[in-house]
């Protein structure tokens, strides 16, 4: 593994961990709950209709809402960092 690859992996992992909360907020998963009129609100509406009026616990909408309100857990941070590092490594391999 070369220096460029190592730098790309580190940048991908770090960048993903830093930007994940920003992206969650931008799409409407905020610390105050789901923002009205946002993409997150549309997701919540669709999930509620599909589940007969409520959002199922453990669904993608529920997990993203939890992450938006409380931040990423340690396991979620590790997963986001791993995926970001993998993407950084792939980008370095393509360059």
Coordinates of N, CA, C and O in Angstrom, one line a residue:
X1 N 0.9 -1.2 0.0 CA 0.0 0.0 0.0 C 0.9 1.2 0.0 O 1.8 1.4 0.8
X2 N 0.6 2.1 -0.9 CA 1.4 3.3 -1.0 C 0.9 4.4 -0.1 O -0.1 4.3 0.5
X3 N 1.7 5.5 -0.1 CA 1.4 6.6 0.7 C 0.1 7.3 0.3 O -0.7 7.7 1.1
X4 N -0.1 7.4 -1.0 CA -1.4 8.0 -1.6 C -2.6 7.2 -1.1 O -3.6 7.7 -0.7
X5 N -2.5 5.9 -1.2 CA -3.6 5.0 -0.8 C -3.9 5.2 0.7 O -5.1 5.3 1.0
X6 N -2.9 5.2 1.5 CA -3.1 5.3 2.9 C -3.7 6.7 3.2 O -4.6 6.8 4.1
X7 N -3.3 7.7 2.6 CA -3.9 9.1 2.8 C -5.3 9.1 2.3 O -6.2 9.7 3.0
X8 N -5.6 8.5 1.2 CA -7.0 8.4 0.7 C -7.9 7.7 1.6 O -9.1 8.1 1.9
X9 N -7.4 6.6 2.2 CA -8.2 5.8 3.1 C -8.5 6.6 4.4 O -9.6 6.7 4.9
X10 N -7.5 7.3 4.9 CA -7.6 8.1 6.1 C -8.6 9.3 5.8 O -9.4 9.6 6.7
X11 N -8.4 9.9 4.7 CA -9.3 11.1 4.4 C -10.7 10.6 4.2 O -11.7 11.3 4.6
X12 N -10.9 9.5 3.5 CA -12.3 9.0 3.4 C -13.0 8.6 4.7 O -14.1 9.0 4.9
X13 N -12.2 8.0 5.6 CA -12.8 7.6 6.9 C -13.1 8.8 7.7 O -14.2 9.0 8.2
X14 N -12.1 9.7 7.8 CA -12.3 10.9 8.6 C -13.4 11.8 8.0 O -14.2 12.4 8.7
X15 N -13.4 12.0 6.7 CA -14.4 12.8 6.0 C -15.8 12.3 6.2 O -16.7 13.1 6.4
X16 N -15.9 11.0 6.1 CA -17.3 10.4 6.3 C -17.8 10.6 7.7 O -19.0 10.9 7.9
X17 N -16.9 10.4 8.7 CA -17.4 10.6 10.1 C -17.7 12.0 10.4 O -18.7 12.3 11.1
X18 N -17.0 13.0 9.8 CA -17.3 14.4 10.1 C -18.5 14.8 9.3 O -19.3 15.6 9.9
X19 N -18.7 14.4 8.1 CA -19.8 14.9 7.3 C -21.2 14.2 7.5 O -22.2 14.7 7.2
X20 N -21.1 13.0 8.1 CA -22.4 12.3 8.3 C -23.4 13.1 9.1 O -24.6 13.2 8.7
X21 N -23.1 13.7 10.3 CA -24.1 14.5 11.0 C -24.5 15.7 10.2 O -25.7 16.1 10.3
X22 N -23.6 16.3 9.4 CA -24.0 17.4 8.6 C -25.0 17.0 7.5 O -26.0 17.7 7.3
X23 N -24.8 15.9 6.9 CA -25.7 15.4 5.9 C -27.0 15.1 6.5 O -28.1 15.4 5.9
X24 N -27.0 14.4 7.6 CA -28.3 14.1 8.3 C -29.1 15.3 8.6 O -30.3 15.4 8.3
X25 N -28.5 16.4 9.1 CA -29.2 17.6 9.3 C -29.7 18.3 8.1 O -30.8 18.8 8.0
X26 N -28.9 18.2 7.0 CA -29.3 18.8 5.7 C -30.5 18.2 5.1 O -31.3 18.9 4.4
X27 N -30.7 16.9 5.3 CA -31.9 16.2 4.7 C -33.1 16.3 5.7 O -34.2 15.8 5.3
X28 N -32.9 16.8 6.9 CA -34.0 17.0 7.8 C -34.0 16.2 9.1 O -35.0 16.3 9.8
X29 N -33.0 15.4 9.3 CA -32.9 14.6 10.6 C -32.1 15.5 11.6 O -30.9 15.4 11.7
X30 N -32.8 16.4 12.3 CA -32.2 17.4 13.1 C -32.3 16.9 14.6 O -33.0 16.0 15.0
X31 N -31.5 17.7 15.5 CA -31.5 17.4 16.9 C -32.9 17.7 17.5 O -33.2 17.2 18.6
X32 N -33.7 18.5 16.9 CA -35.1 18.8 17.4 C -36.1 17.8 16.8 O -37.3 18.0 17.1
X33 N -35.7 16.9 16.0 CA -36.7 16.0 15.3 C -36.6 16.1 13.8 O -35.8 16.8 13.3
X34 N -37.6 15.5 13.2 CA -37.6 15.6 11.7 C -38.2 17.0 11.3 O -39.3 17.4 11.8
X35 N -37.5 17.7 10.4 CA -37.9 19.0 10.0 C -39.1 18.9 9.0 O -39.1 18.1 8.1
X36 N -40.1 19.8 9.2 CA -41.3 19.8 8.4 C -40.9 20.2 6.9 O -40.0 21.1 6.7
X37 N -41.5 19.5 6.0 CA -41.3 19.8 4.6 C -39.9 19.3 4.0 O -39.6 19.6 2.9
X38 N -39.2 18.6 4.8 CA -37.9 18.1 4.3 C -38.0 16.7 3.7 O -39.0 16.1 3.7
X39 N -36.8 16.3 3.1 CA -36.7 15.0 2.6 C -37.0 13.9 3.6 O -37.7 12.9 3.4
X40 N -36.5 14.2 4.9 CA -36.8 13.3 6.0 C -38.3 13.2 6.3 O -38.8 12.1 6.6
X41 N -39.0 14.3 6.2 CA -40.4 14.2 6.4 C -41.1 13.4 5.4 O -42.1 12.7 5.7
X42 N -40.6 13.5 4.1 CA -41.2 12.6 3.1 C -40.9 11.2 3.3 O -41.8 10.3 3.1
X43 N -39.7 10.9 3.8 CA -39.4 9.5 4.1 C -40.3 9.0 5.2 O -40.8 7.8 5.2
X44 N -40.5 9.8 6.2 CA -41.3 9.4 7.4 C -42.7 9.2 7.0 O -43.4 8.2 7.4
X45 N -43.3 10.0 6.1 CA -44.6 9.9 5.6 C -44.8 8.6 4.9 O -45.8 7.9 5.1
X46 N -43.9 8.3 4.0 CA -43.9 7.1 3.2 C -43.9 5.9 4.1 O -44.6 4.9 3.9
X47 N -43.0 5.9 5.1 CA -42.8 4.8 6.0 C -44.1 4.6 6.8 O -44.5 3.4 7.0
X48 N -44.7 5.7 7.2 CA -45.9 5.6 8.0 C -47.1 5.0 7.2 O -47.8 4.1 7.7
X49 N -47.2 5.4 6.0 CA -48.3 4.9 5.1 C -48.0 3.4 4.8 O -49.0 2.6 4.9
X50 N -46.8 3.0 4.6 CA -46.5 1.6 4.3 C -46.7 0.7 5.5 O -47.0 -0.5 5.3
X51 N -46.6 1.3 6.7 CA -46.8 0.5 7.9 C -48.1 0.7 8.6 O -48.2 0.4 9.8
X52 N -49.1 1.2 7.9 CA -50.4 1.4 8.5 C -50.5 2.5 9.5 O -51.4 2.4 10.4
X53 N -49.7 3.5 9.4 CA -49.9 4.7 10.2 C -48.7 5.0 11.2 O -48.7 6.1 11.8
X54 N -47.8 4.1 11.3 CA -46.7 4.4 12.2 C -45.4 4.0 11.6 O -45.3 3.2 10.7
X55 N -44.3 4.5 12.1 CA -43.0 4.2 11.6 C -42.4 3.0 12.5 O -42.4 3.1 13.7
X56 N -42.1 2.0 11.8 CA -41.6 0.8 12.6 C -40.3 1.0 13.3 O -39.4 1.7 12.7
X57 N -40.2 0.5 14.5 CA -38.9 0.6 15.2 C -37.9 -0.2 14.5 O -38.1 -1.3 14.0
X58 N -36.7 0.4 14.4 CA -35.6 -0.3 13.7 C -35.5 -0.1 12.2 O -34.6 -0.5 11.5
X59 N -36.6 0.7 11.7 CA -36.6 0.9 10.2 C -35.5 2.0 9.9 O -34.9 2.6 10.8
X60 N -35.2 2.2 8.7 CA -34.2 3.2 8.2 C -34.6 4.5 8.7 O -33.7 5.3 9.2
X61 N -35.9 4.9 8.7 CA -36.3 6.2 9.1 C -36.1 6.4 10.6 O -35.6 7.4 11.1
X62 N -36.4 5.3 11.4 CA -36.2 5.4 12.8 C -34.7 5.5 13.2 O -34.4 6.3 14.1
X63 N -33.9 4.7 12.6 CA -32.5 4.8 12.8 C -31.9 6.1 12.5 O -31.1 6.7 13.3
X64 N -32.2 6.7 11.3 CA -31.7 8.0 10.9 C -32.2 9.1 11.8 O -31.5 10.0 12.2
X65 N -33.5 9.0 12.3 CA -34.0 10.0 13.2 C -33.3 9.9 14.5 O -32.9 11.0 15.1
X66 N -33.0 8.8 15.0 CA -32.2 8.6 16.2 C -30.8 9.2 16.1 O -30.3 9.9 17.0
X67 N -30.2 8.9 15.0 CA -28.8 9.4 14.7 C -28.9 11.0 14.6 O -27.9 11.7 15.1
X68 N -29.9 11.5 14.0 CA -30.0 12.9 13.8 C -30.2 13.6 15.2 O -29.7 14.7 15.4
X69 N -31.0 13.0 16.1 CA -31.3 13.6 17.4 C -30.2 13.4 18.4 O -29.8 14.4 19.1
X70 N -29.6 12.2 18.4 CA -28.6 11.9 19.5 C -27.2 11.9 19.0 O -26.2 11.7 19.8
X71 N -27.0 11.9 17.7 CA -25.6 11.7 17.1 C -25.4 10.2 16.8 O -26.2 9.4 17.2
X72 N -24.3 10.0 16.2 CA -24.0 8.6 15.8 C -23.4 7.9 17.1 O -22.6 8.4 17.8
X73 N -23.8 6.6 17.2 CA -23.3 5.8 18.3 C -21.9 5.4 17.9 O -21.4 5.6 16.8
X74 N -21.2 4.8 18.9 CA -19.8 4.3 18.6 C -19.8 3.3 17.5 O -18.9 3.4 16.6
X75 N -20.7 2.4 17.4 CA -20.8 1.4 16.4 C -21.1 2.0 15.0 O -20.5 1.7 14.0
X76 N -22.0 3.0 15.0 CA -22.4 3.7 13.8 C -21.2 4.5 13.3 O -20.9 4.6 12.1
X77 N -20.5 5.2 14.2 CA -19.3 5.9 13.8 C -18.3 5.0 13.2 O -17.7 5.4 12.2
X78 N -18.1 3.8 13.8 CA -17.1 2.9 13.2 C -17.5 2.4 11.8 O -16.7 2.3 10.9
X79 N -18.8 2.1 11.7 CA -19.3 1.7 10.4 C -19.2 2.8 9.3 O -18.7 2.5 8.2
X80 N -19.5 4.0 9.7 CA -19.4 5.1 8.7 C -17.9 5.3 8.3 O -17.6 5.5 7.2
X81 N -17.1 5.2 9.3 CA -15.6 5.4 9.1 C -15.1 4.3 8.2 O -14.3 4.5 7.3
X82 N -15.5 3.1 8.4 CA -15.1 1.9 7.6 C -15.5 2.1 6.1 O -14.7 1.9 5.2
X83 N -16.8 2.4 5.9 CA -17.3 2.6 4.6 C -16.5 3.8 3.9 O -16.1 3.7 2.7
X84 N -16.3 4.9 4.6 CA -15.6 6.0 4.1 C -14.2 5.6 3.7 O -13.7 6.0 2.7
X85 N -13.5 4.9 4.6 CA -12.2 4.4 4.3 C -12.1 3.5 3.0 O -11.2 3.6 2.2
X86 N -13.1 2.6 2.9 CA -13.2 1.7 1.8 C -13.4 2.5 0.5 O -12.8 2.3 -0.5
X87 N -14.3 3.6 0.5 CA -14.5 4.4 -0.6 C -13.2 5.1 -1.0 O -12.8 5.2 -2.2
X88 N -12.5 5.7 0.0 CA -11.2 6.3 -0.2 C -10.2 5.4 -0.8 O -9.5 5.8 -1.7
X89 N -10.1 4.2 -0.4 CA -9.2 3.2 -0.9 C -9.6 2.9 -2.4 O -8.7 2.7 -3.2
X90 N -10.9 2.8 -2.7 CA -11.3 2.5 -4.1 C -10.9 3.7 -5.0 O -10.5 3.5 -6.1
X91 N -11.1 4.9 -4.5 CA -10.8 6.1 -5.3 C -9.3 6.1 -5.6 O -8.8 6.3 -6.7
X92 N -8.5 5.8 -4.6 CA -7.0 5.7 -4.7 C -6.6 4.7 -5.7 O -5.7 4.9 -6.5
X93 N -7.3 3.5 -5.7 CA -7.0 2.5 -6.7 C -7.3 2.9 -8.1 O -6.7 2.4 -9.1
X94 N -8.3 3.7 -8.3 CA -8.8 4.1 -9.6 C -7.9 5.2 -10.2 O -7.9 5.5 -11.4
X95 N -7.2 5.9 -9.3 CA -6.4 7.1 -9.8 C -5.1 6.6 -10.4 O -4.4 5.7 -10.0

